[in-house]
PDB file of C-alpha atoms in Angstrom:
ATOM      1  CA  MET Y   1       0.000   0.000   0.000  1.00 71.00           C
ATOM      2  CA  THR Y   2       1.193   3.455  -0.823  1.00 83.00           C
ATOM      3  CA  VAL Y   3       0.230   6.870   0.565  1.00 93.00           C
ATOM      4  CA  TRP Y   4       0.739  10.239  -1.113  1.00 97.00           C
ATOM      5  CA  ARG Y   5       0.335  13.472   0.873  1.00 97.00           C
ATOM      6  CA  ARG Y   6      -0.363  17.005  -0.308  1.00 97.00           C
ATOM      7  CA  ASP Y   7      -1.733  20.079   1.468  1.00 95.00           C
ATOM      8  CA  GLY Y   8      -3.170  18.036   4.326  1.00 96.00           C
ATOM      9  CA  PHE Y   9      -4.839  15.463   2.060  1.00 98.00           C
ATOM     10  CA  ASP Y  10      -3.898  11.826   1.452  1.00 98.00           C
ATOM     11  CA  ILE Y  11      -4.297   9.436  -1.419  1.00 98.00           C
ATOM     12  CA  ASP Y  12      -4.059   5.865  -0.161  1.00 98.00           C
ATOM     13  CA  THR Y  13      -4.355   2.490  -1.891  1.00 98.00           C
ATOM     14  CA  ALA Y  14      -4.909   0.523   1.326  1.00 97.00           C
ATOM     15  CA  PRO Y  15      -8.176  -1.417   0.881  1.00 97.00           C
ATOM     16  CA  GLU Y  16      -8.826  -1.416   4.632  1.00 97.00           C
ATOM     17  CA  ARG Y  17      -8.920   2.379   4.685  1.00 97.00           C
ATOM     18  CA  LEU Y  18     -11.734   2.621   2.128  1.00 98.00           C
ATOM     19  CA  ASP Y  19     -15.038   3.810   3.573  1.00 98.00           C
ATOM     20  CA  VAL Y  20     -17.479   1.608   1.656  1.00 98.00           C
ATOM     21  CA  ASP Y  21     -20.465   3.469   3.116  1.00 98.00           C
ATOM     22  CA  ALA Y  22     -19.119   6.846   1.958  1.00 98.00           C
ATOM     23  CA  VAL Y  23     -18.303   5.535  -1.514  1.00 98.00           C
ATOM     24  CA  HIS Y  24     -21.710   3.888  -1.756  1.00 98.00           C
ATOM     25  CA  ASP Y  25     -23.475   7.079  -0.671  1.00 98.00           C
ATOM     26  CA  PHE Y  26     -21.740   9.137  -3.329  1.00 98.00           C
ATOM     27  CA  LEU Y  27     -22.200   6.639  -6.139  1.00 98.00           C
ATOM     28  CA  ALA Y  28     -25.802   5.707  -5.318  1.00 96.00           C
ATOM     29  CA  ASN Y  29     -27.084   9.174  -4.425  1.00 97.00           C
ATOM     30  CA  HIS Y  30     -24.831  11.788  -6.034  1.00 97.00           C
ATOM     31  CA  SER Y  31     -23.530  10.313  -9.302  1.00 96.00           C
ATOM     32  CA  ASP Y  32     -25.380   9.953 -12.558  1.00 92.00           C
ATOM     33  CA  TRP Y  33     -23.402   6.885 -13.698  1.00 92.00           C
ATOM     34  CA  ALA Y  34     -24.157   4.618 -10.725  1.00 93.00           C
ATOM     35  CA  ALA Y  35     -27.425   5.993  -9.327  1.00 92.00           C
ATOM     36  CA  GLY Y  36     -29.163   3.389  -7.219  1.00 92.00           C
ATOM     37  CA  ILE Y  37     -26.215   0.990  -7.015  1.00 95.00           C
ATOM     38  CA  GLY Y  38     -26.394  -1.335  -4.030  1.00 95.00           C
ATOM     39  CA  ARG Y  39     -23.886  -1.246  -1.203  1.00 96.00           C
ATOM     40  CA  ASP Y  40     -23.022  -4.915  -1.772  1.00 96.00           C
ATOM     41  CA  VAL Y  41     -22.200  -4.176  -5.416  1.00 96.00           C
ATOM     42  CA  VAL Y  42     -19.962  -1.259  -4.397  1.00 98.00           C
ATOM     43  CA  ALA Y  43     -18.173  -3.445  -1.838  1.00 98.00           C
ATOM     44  CA  ARG Y  44     -17.545  -6.170  -4.444  1.00 97.00           C
ATOM     45  CA  ALA Y  45     -16.397  -3.614  -7.031  1.00 98.00           C
ATOM     46  CA  LEU Y  46     -13.914  -2.103  -4.589  1.00 98.00           C
ATOM     47  CA  ALA Y  47     -12.634  -5.524  -3.541  1.00 97.00           C
ATOM     48  CA  GLY Y  48     -12.009  -6.499  -7.162  1.00 97.00           C
ATOM     49  CA  SER Y  49     -10.296  -3.272  -8.180  1.00 98.00           C
ATOM     50  CA  PHE Y  50      -7.236  -1.182  -7.468  1.00 98.00           C
ATOM     51  CA  ALA Y  51      -8.776   1.700  -5.537  1.00 98.00           C
ATOM     52  CA  PHE Y  52      -7.227   5.071  -4.806  1.00 98.00           C
ATOM     53  CA  GLY Y  53      -9.015   6.715  -1.877  1.00 98.00           C
ATOM     54  CA  LEU Y  54      -8.744  10.462  -1.327  1.00 98.00           C
ATOM     55  CA  TYR Y  55      -8.877  11.517   2.331  1.00 98.00           C
ATOM     56  CA  ASP Y  56      -9.130  14.613   4.492  1.00 98.00           C
ATOM     57  CA  GLY Y  57      -7.823  13.156   7.741  1.00 97.00           C
ATOM     58  CA  SER Y  58      -9.893  10.028   8.320  1.00 96.00           C
ATOM     59  CA  ARG Y  59     -12.793  11.188   6.097  1.00 98.00           C
ATOM     60  CA  GLN Y  60     -12.938   9.757   2.590  1.00 98.00           C
ATOM     61  CA  ILE Y  61     -13.675  12.624   0.184  1.00 98.00           C
ATOM     62  CA  GLY Y  62     -12.947  11.029  -3.185  1.00 98.00           C
ATOM     63  CA  LEU Y  63     -12.071   7.953  -5.160  1.00 98.00           C
ATOM     64  CA  ALA Y  64     -10.525   6.729  -8.388  1.00 98.00           C
ATOM     65  CA  ARG Y  65     -11.067   3.043  -9.059  1.00 98.00           C
ATOM     66  CA  VAL Y  66      -8.968   1.143 -11.597  1.00 98.00           C
ATOM     67  CA  VAL Y  67     -10.153  -2.202 -12.949  1.00 98.00           C
ATOM     68  CA  THR Y  68      -6.949  -3.816 -14.150  1.00 98.00           C
ATOM     69  CA  ASP Y  69      -4.887  -6.936 -14.659  1.00 97.00           C
ATOM     70  CA  ARG Y  70      -1.794  -4.795 -13.848  1.00 96.00           C
ATOM     71  CA  ALA Y  71      -0.116  -6.190 -16.983  1.00 97.00           C
ATOM     72  CA  THR Y  72      -1.918  -5.055 -20.130  1.00 97.00           C
ATOM     73  CA  PHE Y  73      -5.128  -3.162 -19.390  1.00 97.00           C
ATOM     74  CA  ALA Y  74      -6.698  -0.603 -17.043  1.00 98.00           C
ATOM     75  CA  TYR Y  75     -10.189   0.852 -16.932  1.00 98.00           C
ATOM     76  CA  LEU Y  76     -10.517   4.064 -14.908  1.00 98.00           C
ATOM     77  CA  VAL Y  77     -13.933   4.329 -13.283  1.00 98.00           C
ATOM     78  CA  ASP Y  78     -15.813   5.943 -10.390  1.00 98.00           C
ATOM     79  CA  VAL Y  79     -13.631   9.034 -10.213  1.00 98.00           C
ATOM     80  CA  TYR Y  80     -15.087  11.646  -7.880  1.00 98.00           C
ATOM     81  CA  VAL Y  81     -14.289  14.318  -5.326  1.00 98.00           C
ATOM     82  CA  LEU Y  82     -17.003  15.524  -2.957  1.00 98.00           C
ATOM     83  CA  GLU Y  83     -18.462  18.840  -4.043  1.00 97.00           C
ATOM     84  CA  ALA Y  84     -17.204  20.744  -0.977  1.00 98.00           C
ATOM     85  CA  TYR Y  85     -13.618  19.835  -1.952  1.00 98.00           C
ATOM     86  CA  ARG Y  86     -13.763  20.581  -5.676  1.00 97.00           C
ATOM     87  CA  GLY Y  87     -11.782  23.380  -7.297  1.00 96.00           C
ATOM     88  CA  ARG Y  88      -8.565  22.588  -5.410  1.00 97.00           C
ATOM     89  CA  GLY Y  89      -6.964  20.324  -8.014  1.00 97.00           C
ATOM     90  CA  LEU Y  90      -7.644  17.202  -5.948  1.00 98.00           C
ATOM     91  CA  GLY Y  91      -9.333  15.347  -8.799  1.00 98.00           C
ATOM     92  CA  ARG Y  92      -6.413  16.006 -11.119  1.00 98.00           C
ATOM     93  CA  TRP Y  93      -4.007  14.875  -8.399  1.00 98.00           C
ATOM     94  CA  LEU Y  94      -6.077  11.716  -7.896  1.00 98.00           C
ATOM     95  CA  VAL Y  95      -6.126  10.775 -11.589  1.00 98.00           C
ATOM     96  CA  SER Y  96      -2.439  11.680 -12.033  1.00 98.00           C
ATOM     97  CA  THR Y  97      -1.518   9.518  -9.064  1.00 98.00           C
ATOM     98  CA  ALA Y  98      -3.428   6.537 -10.449  1.00 98.00           C
ATOM     99  CA  ARG Y  99      -1.900   6.982 -13.910  1.00 98.00           C
ATOM    100  CA  ALA Y 100       1.625   7.238 -12.458  1.00 97.00           C
ATOM    101  CA  HIS Y 101       1.398   4.333 -10.017  1.00 97.00           C
ATOM    102  CA  PRO Y 102       4.360   1.946 -10.540  1.00 96.00           C
ATOM    103  CA  GLU Y 103       2.081  -1.119 -10.771  1.00 96.00           C
ATOM    104  CA  LEU Y 104       0.177   0.501 -13.630  1.00 98.00           C
ATOM    105  CA  GLN Y 105       3.087   1.299 -15.921  1.00 97.00           C
ATOM    106  CA  GLY Y 106       3.725  -0.370 -19.274  1.00 97.00           C
ATOM    107  CA  LEU Y 107       0.062  -1.170 -19.858  1.00 97.00           C
ATOM    108  CA  ARG Y 108      -1.019  -1.435 -23.460  1.00 96.00           C
ATOM    109  CA  ARG Y 109      -4.388   0.253 -22.964  1.00 96.00           C
ATOM    110  CA  TRP Y 110      -6.147   2.563 -20.512  1.00 97.00           C
ATOM    111  CA  MET Y 111      -9.844   3.228 -21.001  1.00 97.00           C
ATOM    112  CA  LEU Y 112     -12.632   5.173 -19.383  1.00 96.00           C
ATOM    113  CA  THR Y 113     -16.176   6.133 -20.167  1.00 94.00           C
ATOM    114  CA  THR Y 114     -17.502   9.635 -19.659  1.00 94.00           C
ATOM    115  CA  ARG Y 115     -20.486  11.450 -21.002  1.00 90.00           C
ATOM    116  CA  ASP Y 116     -19.478  14.995 -20.160  1.00 92.00           C
ATOM    117  CA  ALA Y 117     -15.847  15.151 -18.966  1.00 94.00           C
ATOM    118  CA  ARG Y 118     -13.879  14.311 -22.100  1.00 95.00           C
ATOM    119  CA  ASP Y 119     -11.907  17.542 -21.999  1.00 95.00           C
ATOM    120  CA  TYR Y 120     -11.118  16.988 -18.311  1.00 96.00           C
ATOM    121  CA  TYR Y 121      -9.366  13.678 -19.093  1.00 97.00           C
ATOM    122  CA  ARG Y 122      -7.457  14.757 -22.219  1.00 97.00           C
ATOM    123  CA  PRO Y 123      -4.487  16.231 -20.243  1.00 96.00           C
ATOM    124  CA  PHE Y 124      -3.939  12.752 -18.758  1.00 96.00           C
ATOM    125  CA  GLY Y 125      -3.480  11.273 -22.237  1.00 96.00           C
ATOM    126  CA  PHE Y 126      -6.997   9.997 -22.907  1.00 96.00           C
ATOM    127  CA  ARG Y 127      -8.204  10.422 -26.480  1.00 96.00           C
ATOM    128  CA  ASP Y 128     -11.316   9.634 -28.495  1.00 94.00           C
ATOM    129  CA  LEU Y 129     -11.321   6.101 -29.822  1.00 93.00           C
ATOM    130  CA  ALA Y 130      -9.148   5.712 -32.903  1.00 93.00           C
ATOM    131  CA  HIS Y 131     -11.229   2.717 -33.987  1.00 94.00           C
ATOM    132  CA  PRO Y 132     -14.633   2.727 -32.317  1.00 93.00           C
ATOM    133  CA  GLU Y 133     -15.674  -0.009 -34.731  1.00 94.00           C
ATOM    134  CA  TRP Y 134     -13.314  -2.376 -32.890  1.00 93.00           C
ATOM    135  CA  LEU Y 135     -15.151  -2.114 -29.584  1.00 92.00           C
ATOM    136  CA  MET Y 136     -18.338  -3.830 -28.555  1.00 92.00           C
ATOM    137  CA  GLU Y 137     -20.297  -3.618 -25.348  1.00 90.00           C
ATOM    138  CA  ILE Y 138     -23.231  -4.931 -23.399  1.00 91.00           C
ATOM    139  CA  VAL Y 139     -24.896  -2.225 -21.319  1.00 87.00           C
ATOM    140  CA  ASP Y 140     -27.730  -2.838 -18.873  1.00 87.00           C
ATOM    141  CA  ARG Y 141     -28.733   0.589 -17.592  1.00 80.00           C
ATOM    142  CA  ASP Y 142     -31.463  -0.819 -15.338  1.00 82.00           C
ATOM    143  CA  VAL Y 143     -29.400  -3.425 -13.493  1.00 79.00           C
ATOM    144  CA  PHE Y 144     -29.146  -1.359 -10.284  1.00 78.00           C
ATOM    145  CA  ARG Y 145     -32.903  -0.707 -10.208  1.00 75.00           C
ATOM    146  CA  ARG Y 146     -33.698  -4.401 -10.733  1.00 73.00           C
ATOM    147  CA  GLY Y 147     -31.013  -5.700  -8.434  1.00 66.00           C
ATOM    148  CA  GLN Y 148     -28.576  -8.410  -9.358  1.00 56.00           C
ATOM    149  CA  PRO Y 149     -29.111 -12.109  -8.847  1.00 54.00           C
ATOM    150  CA  LYS Y 150     -27.381 -13.513  -5.799  1.00 54.00           C
ATOM    151  CA  GLY Y 151     -24.617 -15.882  -6.799  1.00 49.00           C
TER     152      GLY Y 151
END
């Protein structure tokens, strides 16, 4: 686990420091991309990802989650900073830290999806798809409203 410090804030990759309730609250109630997501789904997503928590003391105020094999591919998802903390460059620091992490170097591809923040991510090297015809997807926008089968 690694910790970065700046201006009284921390970014930490320690899974035990993540506040699942705080992350769930933001994603379920304050994001448009994961509205209604269940706490159990958030907990499983965090457990199966490389998560970068952003903290003000012991309070979690942001997150960047990377779904990755740490060898060839990374998918940046669930990036947020609480509204009260925005405008201080913390989101940029969070994404830069994830992109620069030693375990995430030499990857062939980084991806993310965003409806309205394309220009925000361009300085980190993200570009529009060179070959969108190469990608396929299955999207179920109602899965959080329906709930997921227990397995």
